[in-house]
Short mmCIF file of C-alpha atoms in Angstrom, two decimals:
data_model
loop_
_atom_site.label_atom_id
_atom_site.label_comp_id
_atom_site.label_asym_id
_atom_site.label_seq_id
_atom_site.Cartn_x
_atom_site.Cartn_y
_atom_site.Cartn_z
CA UNK A 1 -2.66 0.61 6.00
CA UNK A 2 -1.46 3.74 7.77
CA UNK A 3 -3.76 5.91 5.66
CA UNK A 4 -6.75 3.73 6.53
CA UNK A 5 -5.94 3.86 10.22
CA UNK A 6 -5.46 7.63 10.20
CA UNK A 7 -8.76 8.20 8.37
CA UNK A 8 -10.54 5.98 10.88
CA UNK A 9 -9.02 7.80 13.85
CA UNK A 10 -9.87 11.19 12.36
CA UNK A 11 -13.42 10.18 11.55
CA UNK A 12 -14.37 8.50 14.79
CA UNK A 13 -12.38 10.18 17.54
CA UNK A 14 -11.48 13.69 16.44
CA UNK A 15 -14.77 14.42 14.66
CA UNK A 16 -16.81 13.18 17.64
CA UNK A 17 -14.90 15.43 20.03
CA UNK A 18 -15.23 18.32 17.59
CA UNK A 19 -18.97 17.73 17.17
CA UNK A 20 -19.51 17.84 20.94
CA UNK A 21 -17.65 21.15 21.15
CA UNK A 22 -19.50 22.62 18.15
CA UNK A 23 -22.90 21.70 19.57
CA UNK A 24 -22.02 23.16 22.97
CA UNK A 25 -20.70 26.47 21.66
CA UNK A 26 -22.50 27.05 18.34
CA UNK A 27 -25.74 25.06 18.46
CA UNK A 28 -27.53 22.29 16.63
CA UNK A 29 -27.48 23.91 13.16
CA UNK A 30 -23.72 24.26 13.16
CA UNK A 31 -23.51 20.60 14.18
CA UNK A 32 -25.67 19.66 11.18
CA UNK A 33 -23.26 21.51 8.88
CA UNK A 34 -20.30 19.76 10.52
CA UNK A 35 -21.92 16.35 10.09
CA UNK A 36 -22.60 17.07 6.43
CA UNK A 37 -18.96 18.01 5.94
CA UNK A 38 -17.94 14.86 7.79
CA UNK A 39 -20.07 12.72 5.47
CA UNK A 40 -18.49 14.40 2.45
CA UNK A 41 -15.01 13.87 3.90
CA UNK A 42 -15.82 10.22 4.58
CA UNK A 43 -17.09 9.66 1.04
CA UNK A 44 -14.23 11.43 -0.69
CA UNK A 45 -11.20 10.62 1.37
CA UNK A 46 -12.05 7.24 2.83
CA UNK A 47 -13.68 5.49 -0.10
CA UNK A 48 -12.12 7.29 -3.05
CA UNK A 49 -8.77 8.09 -1.47
CA UNK A 50 -8.16 4.66 -0.03
CA UNK A 51 -9.22 3.02 -3.28
CA UNK A 52 -6.63 5.06 -5.14
CA UNK A 53 -3.97 4.29 -2.53
CA UNK A 54 -4.81 0.58 -2.76
CA UNK A 55 -4.58 0.66 -6.54
CA UNK A 56 -1.17 2.29 -6.41
CA UNK A 57 0.28 0.13 -3.65
CA UNK A 58 -1.12 -3.26 -4.62
CA UNK A 59 -0.80 -3.10 -8.41
CA UNK A 60 0.95 -5.89 -10.23
CA UNK A 61 4.48 -4.83 -10.94
CA UNK A 62 6.08 -5.28 -14.30
CA UNK A 63 8.29 -8.30 -14.54
CA UNK A 64 11.94 -7.46 -14.83
CA UNK A 65 13.80 -9.37 -17.51
CA UNK A 66 16.08 -11.95 -16.02
CA UNK A 67 19.70 -12.00 -17.06
CA UNK A 68 20.83 -15.13 -18.84
CA UNK A 69 24.32 -16.16 -17.84
CA UNK A 70 26.01 -18.75 -20.01
CA UNK A 71 28.65 -20.85 -18.32
CA UNK A 72 31.22 -22.83 -20.29
CA UNK A 73 33.00 -25.61 -18.45
CA UNK A 74 36.43 -26.66 -19.62
CA UNK A 75 37.95 -29.85 -18.31
CA UNK A 76 41.64 -29.31 -17.52
CA UNK A 77 42.44 -32.88 -16.51
CA UNK A 78 43.68 -35.09 -19.32
CA UNK A 79 41.38 -37.88 -20.18
CA UNK A 80 42.70 -41.42 -20.08
CA UNK A 81 41.70 -43.10 -23.27
CA UNK A 82 44.23 -45.89 -23.51
CA UNK A 83 46.15 -47.63 -20.80
CA UNK A 84 49.63 -48.79 -21.73
CA UNK A 85 50.73 -52.15 -20.27
CA UNK A 86 54.36 -53.29 -20.22
#
């Protein structure tokens, strides 16, 4: 989730500010190169990178074996089987 948010912030905010500065100082052709690099970054890091992160984070974990605890109950009170009458 954090990786997705950071990629989105980088792609939309920082790259837009950088593209404005590149076009002002270096021209339209340098902006075209920057946009091509941005598309490559978007394809590699956003789609491929986030898919790998999702596979690692949301994979089904192996089930841990549960411990079987056997409990034996012993009755310490004497049982009344016969009642003696006087």
